[in-house]
Coordinates of C-alpha atoms and ligand atoms in Angstrom, one line a residue:
X15 CA 50.4 -54.7 -20.3
X16 CA 47.6 -53.7 -22.7
X17 CA 46.6 -50.1 -22.4
X18 CA 43.8 -49.4 -19.9
X19 CA 40.7 -48.1 -21.5
X20 CA 38.8 -45.8 -19.1
X21 CA 36.0 -47.4 -17.3
X22 CA 33.4 -44.9 -18.5
X23 CA 32.3 -47.2 -21.3
X24 CA 31.7 -50.1 -19.0
X25 CA 28.1 -49.4 -18.6
X26 CA 25.7 -50.9 -16.2
X27 CA 23.3 -53.8 -16.9
X28 CA 20.8 -51.5 -18.3
X29 CA 23.1 -50.7 -21.2
X30 CA 21.3 -51.6 -24.4
X31 CA 24.1 -53.0 -26.5
X32 CA 23.5 -56.7 -27.0
X33 CA 25.9 -58.8 -24.9
X34 CA 27.7 -60.5 -27.7
X35 CA 28.7 -57.1 -29.2
X36 CA 30.1 -56.0 -25.9
X37 CA 32.0 -59.2 -25.5
X38 CA 33.2 -58.9 -29.1
X39 CA 34.4 -55.5 -28.5
X40 CA 36.2 -56.5 -25.3
X41 CA 38.0 -59.2 -27.2
X42 CA 38.9 -56.7 -29.9
X43 CA 40.1 -54.1 -27.3
X44 CA 42.5 -56.8 -26.1
X45 CA 44.5 -55.9 -29.1
X46 CA 46.1 -53.0 -27.1
X47 CA 49.2 -52.9 -29.2
X48 CA 47.3 -52.2 -32.4
X49 CA 45.4 -49.4 -30.7
X50 CA 48.5 -47.9 -29.3
X51 CA 50.1 -48.1 -32.8
X52 CA 47.3 -45.9 -34.1
X53 CA 45.6 -48.5 -36.2
X54 CA 41.9 -48.2 -36.8
X55 CA 40.1 -48.8 -33.6
X56 CA 37.9 -51.9 -33.4
X57 CA 34.6 -50.0 -33.4
X58 CA 35.6 -48.0 -36.4
X59 CA 34.3 -49.4 -39.6
X60 CA 32.1 -51.9 -37.8
X61 CA 29.1 -52.6 -40.0
X62 CA 25.7 -53.0 -38.6
X63 CA 25.7 -56.5 -37.2
X64 CA 22.8 -58.5 -38.6
X65 CA 22.6 -61.2 -36.0
X66 CA 21.0 -59.3 -33.1
X67 CA 19.3 -56.4 -34.8
X68 CA 19.9 -54.4 -38.0
X69 CA 20.8 -51.4 -35.9
X70 CA 23.2 -52.9 -33.4
X71 CA 26.7 -51.6 -33.9
X72 CA 29.9 -51.5 -31.9
X73 CA 29.8 -48.9 -29.2
X74 CA 32.4 -46.1 -29.6
X75 CA 34.1 -46.0 -26.2
X76 CA 35.2 -42.4 -26.7
X77 CA 31.7 -41.2 -25.8
X78 CA 31.5 -41.7 -22.1
X79 CA 28.1 -40.7 -20.9
X80 CA 29.1 -40.1 -17.2
X81 CA 25.5 -40.7 -16.4
X82 CA 23.2 -43.7 -16.2
X83 CA 21.3 -44.6 -19.3
X84 CA 17.7 -43.4 -19.4
X85 CA 15.3 -46.3 -19.4
X86 CA 14.2 -47.0 -23.0
X87 CA 10.5 -46.7 -22.1
X88 CA 11.0 -43.1 -20.8
X89 CA 13.2 -42.0 -23.8
X90 CA 10.6 -43.4 -26.3
X91 CA 7.4 -42.1 -24.6
X92 CA 8.2 -38.5 -23.7
X93 CA 8.9 -36.7 -26.9
X94 CA 8.8 -33.3 -28.6
X95 CA 7.5 -33.6 -32.1
X96 CA 5.2 -30.7 -33.0
X97 CA 4.2 -32.2 -36.3
X98 CA 2.2 -34.6 -34.2
X99 CA 1.0 -32.0 -31.7
X100 CA 2.4 -30.2 -28.7
X101 CA 2.0 -32.9 -26.1
X102 CA 4.8 -35.2 -25.1
X103 CA 2.6 -38.2 -25.8
X104 CA 3.0 -38.6 -29.6
X105 CA 4.4 -42.1 -29.9
X106 CA 1.2 -43.7 -31.1
X107 CA 0.4 -40.9 -33.6
X108 CA 4.0 -40.9 -34.9
X109 CA 3.8 -44.7 -35.5
X110 CA 1.7 -43.9 -38.6
X111 CA 4.6 -42.1 -40.3
X112 CA 6.0 -44.4 -43.0
X113 CA 9.6 -45.3 -42.4
X114 CA 10.3 -46.8 -45.9
X115 CA 10.8 -46.1 -48.7
X116 CA 12.9 -43.1 -47.5
X117 CA 15.1 -40.9 -49.5
X118 CA 17.6 -38.3 -48.4
X119 CA 18.5 -35.5 -50.7
X120 CA 21.8 -33.7 -50.7
X121 CA 21.4 -30.4 -52.5
X122 CA 22.4 -26.8 -52.9
X123 CA 26.0 -25.7 -53.1
X124 CA 27.6 -29.1 -53.5
X125 CA 29.7 -30.8 -56.2
X126 CA 27.6 -34.0 -56.0
X127 CA 23.9 -33.3 -55.5
X128 CA 22.2 -36.6 -55.1
X129 CA 19.2 -38.4 -53.8
X130 CA 20.0 -41.5 -51.7
X131 CA 17.7 -44.3 -50.8
X132 CA 18.2 -44.7 -47.0
X133 CA 19.1 -48.4 -47.2
X134 CA 21.6 -47.7 -50.0
X135 CA 23.1 -44.9 -47.9
X136 CA 23.5 -47.3 -45.0
X137 CA 25.7 -49.5 -47.2
X138 CA 28.1 -46.6 -47.8
X139 CA 28.6 -45.6 -44.2
X140 CA 30.2 -47.2 -41.1
X141 CA 27.8 -47.5 -38.2
X142 CA 28.8 -47.1 -34.6
X143 CA 26.9 -46.7 -31.4
X144 CA 27.4 -43.5 -29.3
X145 CA 25.9 -43.0 -25.8
X146 CA 25.1 -39.3 -25.8
X147 CA 23.5 -36.8 -23.5
X148 CA 20.5 -34.9 -24.9
X149 CA 19.4 -31.6 -23.3
X150 CA 16.1 -30.0 -24.2
X151 CA 15.7 -26.3 -23.9
X152 CA 12.8 -27.0 -21.5
X153 CA 15.4 -28.3 -19.0
X154 CA 14.9 -32.0 -19.2
X155 CA 17.6 -34.4 -20.3
X156 CA 18.3 -38.0 -21.3
X157 CA 21.3 -40.2 -22.0
X158 CA 20.7 -42.8 -24.7
X159 CA 22.6 -45.1 -27.1
X160 CA 22.2 -43.9 -30.7
X161 CA 23.4 -45.9 -33.7
X162 CA 24.5 -43.9 -36.7
X163 CA 27.4 -42.3 -38.5
X164 CA 29.1 -38.9 -38.4
X165 CA 27.6 -36.1 -40.4
X166 CA 31.1 -35.7 -41.8
X167 CA 30.5 -38.8 -44.0
X168 CA 27.6 -37.1 -45.7
X169 CA 29.8 -34.0 -46.3
X170 CA 32.2 -36.3 -48.1
X171 CA 29.5 -37.7 -50.3
X172 CA 28.1 -34.2 -51.0
X173 CA 31.3 -32.3 -51.6
X174 CA 30.4 -28.8 -50.4
X175 CA 31.6 -26.0 -52.7
X176 CA 33.8 -23.3 -51.4
X177 CA 30.9 -20.8 -51.1
X178 CA 28.8 -23.2 -48.9
X179 CA 28.9 -21.8 -45.3
X180 CA 25.7 -23.2 -43.7
X181 CA 23.8 -26.5 -43.7
X182 CA 20.0 -26.8 -43.5
X183 CA 18.3 -29.9 -42.3
X184 CA 14.7 -30.2 -43.7
X185 CA 12.4 -32.6 -41.9
X186 CA 9.5 -34.4 -43.4
X187 CA 6.1 -32.7 -43.6
X188 CA 3.6 -35.5 -44.2
X189 CA 0.0 -34.1 -44.3
X190 CA -1.5 -37.5 -44.2
X191 CA -0.1 -38.5 -40.9
X192 CA 0.9 -35.3 -39.1
X193 CA -2.1 -33.4 -37.6
X194 CA 0.2 -30.6 -36.3
X195 CA 0.7 -29.4 -39.9
X196 CA -2.9 -28.1 -39.9
X197 CA -1.8 -25.6 -37.2
X198 CA -0.9 -23.0 -39.9
X199 CA 0.6 -20.5 -37.5
X200 CA 3.7 -22.7 -37.3
X201 CA 6.3 -22.2 -40.1
X202 CA 6.3 -25.7 -41.5
X203 CA 8.3 -27.6 -42.5
X204 CA 10.5 -27.9 -39.4
X205 CA 13.9 -26.7 -40.7
X206 CA 17.0 -26.4 -38.6
X207 CA 20.5 -25.4 -39.5
X208 CA 24.1 -25.0 -38.5
X209 CA 27.4 -23.8 -39.9
X210 CA 29.4 -26.0 -42.2
X211 CA 32.1 -26.2 -39.5
X212 CA 29.5 -27.4 -37.0
X213 CA 28.3 -30.1 -39.4
X214 CA 31.8 -31.2 -40.0
X215 CA 32.5 -31.5 -36.3
X216 CA 33.0 -35.1 -35.1
X217 CA 30.1 -34.7 -32.6
X218 CA 27.5 -34.0 -35.3
X219 CA 25.8 -37.3 -35.8
X220 CA 23.2 -38.9 -38.1
X221 CA 21.2 -41.4 -36.1
X222 CA 19.3 -44.4 -37.6
X223 CA 19.2 -46.5 -34.4
X224 CA 18.3 -46.1 -30.8
X225 CA 18.9 -48.9 -28.1
X226 CA 20.1 -51.1 -30.9
X227 CA 16.9 -50.9 -33.0
X228 CA 15.8 -48.6 -35.7
X229 CA 15.0 -45.1 -34.3
X230 CA 11.3 -45.3 -33.5
X231 CA 9.3 -42.7 -35.4
X232 CA 8.5 -40.6 -32.3
X233 CA 12.3 -40.2 -31.7
X234 CA 12.9 -39.1 -35.3
X235 CA 13.0 -42.3 -37.3
X236 CA 14.1 -43.3 -39.8
X237 CA 16.9 -40.8 -39.7
X238 CA 17.6 -37.7 -37.6
X239 CA 20.5 -35.4 -36.9
X240 CA 22.0 -34.9 -33.4
X241 CA 23.9 -31.9 -32.1
X242 CA 24.6 -33.1 -28.5
X243 CA 26.1 -29.8 -27.4
X244 CA 23.1 -27.8 -28.4
X245 CA 19.5 -27.5 -27.1
X246 CA 17.5 -30.4 -28.4
X247 CA 15.4 -28.3 -30.8
X248 CA 18.4 -28.1 -33.2
X249 CA 18.3 -31.9 -33.6
X250 CA 15.7 -32.3 -36.4
X251 CA 13.8 -35.5 -36.8
X252 CA 12.9 -37.5 -39.9
X253 CA 15.4 -35.6 -42.2
X254 CA 14.5 -35.6 -45.9
X255 CA 16.8 -32.9 -47.3
X256 CA 20.2 -31.6 -46.4
X257 CA 20.8 -28.3 -48.2
X258 CA 24.1 -26.4 -48.4
X259 CA 23.9 -22.7 -48.6
X260 CA 25.8 -19.4 -48.2
X261 CA 23.0 -17.8 -46.2
X262 CA 22.4 -18.4 -42.5
X263 CA 19.1 -20.3 -42.2
X264 CA 16.3 -19.0 -40.0
X265 CA 15.1 -22.1 -38.3
X266 CA 11.6 -23.1 -37.2
X267 CA 11.8 -21.9 -33.6
X268 CA 13.8 -18.8 -34.5
X269 CA 11.0 -17.8 -36.9
X270 CA 8.4 -18.3 -34.2
X271 CA 10.1 -16.6 -31.3
X272 CA 13.6 -15.1 -32.1
X273 CA 13.9 -13.6 -28.6
X274 CA 13.8 -17.0 -27.1
X275 CA 15.3 -19.4 -29.6
X276 CA 18.4 -18.4 -31.6
X277 CA 20.5 -19.9 -34.4
X278 CA 23.4 -21.2 -32.2
X279 CA 21.5 -22.6 -29.1
X280 CA 24.6 -24.0 -27.4
X281 CA 23.8 -25.3 -23.9
X282 CA 25.0 -23.0 -21.2
X283 CA 23.9 -23.1 -17.5
X284 CA 24.7 -19.5 -17.0
X285 CA 22.5 -18.0 -19.7
X286 CA 18.9 -18.4 -18.7
X287 CA 16.1 -18.8 -21.2
X288 CA 14.0 -15.5 -21.0
X289 CA 11.4 -17.4 -19.0
X290 CA 13.3 -19.9 -16.9
X291 CA 16.8 -20.8 -15.6
X292 CA 19.0 -23.2 -17.5
X293 CA 21.2 -23.9 -14.4
X294 CA 19.8 -27.4 -13.8
X295 CA 18.1 -30.2 -15.7
X296 CA 15.8 -33.0 -14.9
X297 CA 16.8 -36.5 -15.9
X298 CA 14.0 -38.5 -17.7
X299 CA 13.3 -41.7 -15.8
X300 CA 14.7 -40.9 -12.3
X301 CA 13.6 -37.2 -12.3
X302 CA 16.8 -36.4 -10.6
X303 CA 17.8 -32.8 -10.8
X304 CA 21.5 -32.2 -11.9
X305 CA 23.6 -29.2 -12.8
X306 CA 23.7 -28.3 -16.5
X307 CA 27.1 -28.3 -18.2
X308 CA 28.5 -25.8 -20.7
X309 CA 28.1 -27.3 -24.2
X310 CA 26.2 -30.1 -22.4
X311 CA 29.7 -31.3 -21.3
X312 CA 31.1 -31.6 -24.8
X313 CA 33.3 -28.5 -24.8
X314 CA 36.5 -30.4 -25.6
X315 CA 34.9 -31.2 -29.0
X316 CA 33.2 -28.0 -29.8
X317 CA 34.4 -25.0 -27.8
X318 CA 37.0 -24.0 -30.5
X319 CA 34.2 -23.7 -33.1
X320 CA 33.1 -20.5 -31.3
X321 CA 36.4 -18.7 -31.0
X322 CA 36.0 -15.1 -32.3
X323 CA 32.2 -15.3 -32.2
X324 CA 31.8 -14.0 -28.7
X325 CA 29.6 -11.2 -29.9
X326 CA 27.0 -13.6 -31.3
X327 CA 24.2 -14.9 -29.1
X328 CA 25.8 -18.3 -28.8
X329 CA 23.6 -19.6 -25.9
X330 CA 20.1 -18.7 -27.0
Ligands
MTE497 N1 10.8 -32.5 -36.9 C1 11.0 -32.2 -35.6 N2 12.2 -32.4 -35.0 C2 12.3 -32.1 -33.7 C3 11.3 -31.6 -32.9 C4 10.0 -31.3 -33.6 O1 9.1 -30.9 -33.0 N3 9.9 -31.7 -34.9 N4 11.5 -31.2 -31.6 C5 12.9 -31.0 -31.1 C6 13.0 -30.9 -29.7 S1 12.5 -29.5 -29.0 C7 13.7 -31.9 -29.0 S2 14.0 -31.7 -27.3 C8 14.0 -33.2 -29.6 C9 13.4 -34.3 -28.8 O2 13.9 -35.5 -29.3 P1 13.4 -36.9 -28.6 O3 11.9 -36.9 -28.7 O4 14.0 -38.0 -29.3 O5 13.8 -36.8 -27.1 O6 13.7 -33.3 -31.0 C10 13.8 -32.1 -31.7 N5 13.5 -32.3 -33.1
MO498 MO1 13.4 -29.5 -26.9

């Protein structure tokens, strides 16, 4: 009998993956023997499938959301994007941000500094879809299908040098389209960072698609980073430069309010924000209130990253 794949990936009707891709994957998963033998899984190496949409890719069944998908209209109309203002209603303003041409720079302490056109980069990586939970520090959450590739693939392209210990993600600061940049008390551009080990973790993901389509500008198109185990502010939108360094970056929110937003920002229900509890979260769409999980439920991937760092403020 072919191995039984857990049912978690058999998502409800609302799942955004085009039907033919789901069917294609089921057929491929029928090759149970191959999977058991440790051959490449069918969704690994799947290129973006042109037929349905340029950003439709095979869903990676390892990422079981354990929650219903957030309706697309909610995930794409309730956003945090301070470059466009502090309201959640930024989609129409963000639509003015040009999505092409787009270049991504890999720089700093790397063997292969380079500037990549986004479409050229997409030819070098394997796209997959991951349904991931997202948890904002403000205690709302969503569960959405992202298309993209592991950050580890960019590390391979860049070749970090032995002295590189941290990674900075610089996001675009476009004066022409971003009215928030005129609010000069904010430390623009929006820069976030992590350790090299965090960037190399399987869960750190570069997203170029959402619900099988290019990531809409308000959600961070054309390319954003995702740290699903950290509060959402770590997941910078519209990334232009990834910089490798030996100094721990001081990120946007940490510069603004270091007593409330730290470097690590791992999700933890037991460590309240100084002004509110983090024990529960509200799901976009249904408004259901559910308990928050340590590392947003991704401890099996990331808990080991923090061994020996217990004295750090890991959950702020
Ligand atoms: N450049 C940039 N990236 C950003 C933000 C921002 O204001 N500017 N907000 C962050 C916060 S607080 C959250 S919760 C998520 C929101 O992502 P979403 O709008 O796709 O839900 O983006 C993060 N990335
Ligand atoms: Mo957030």
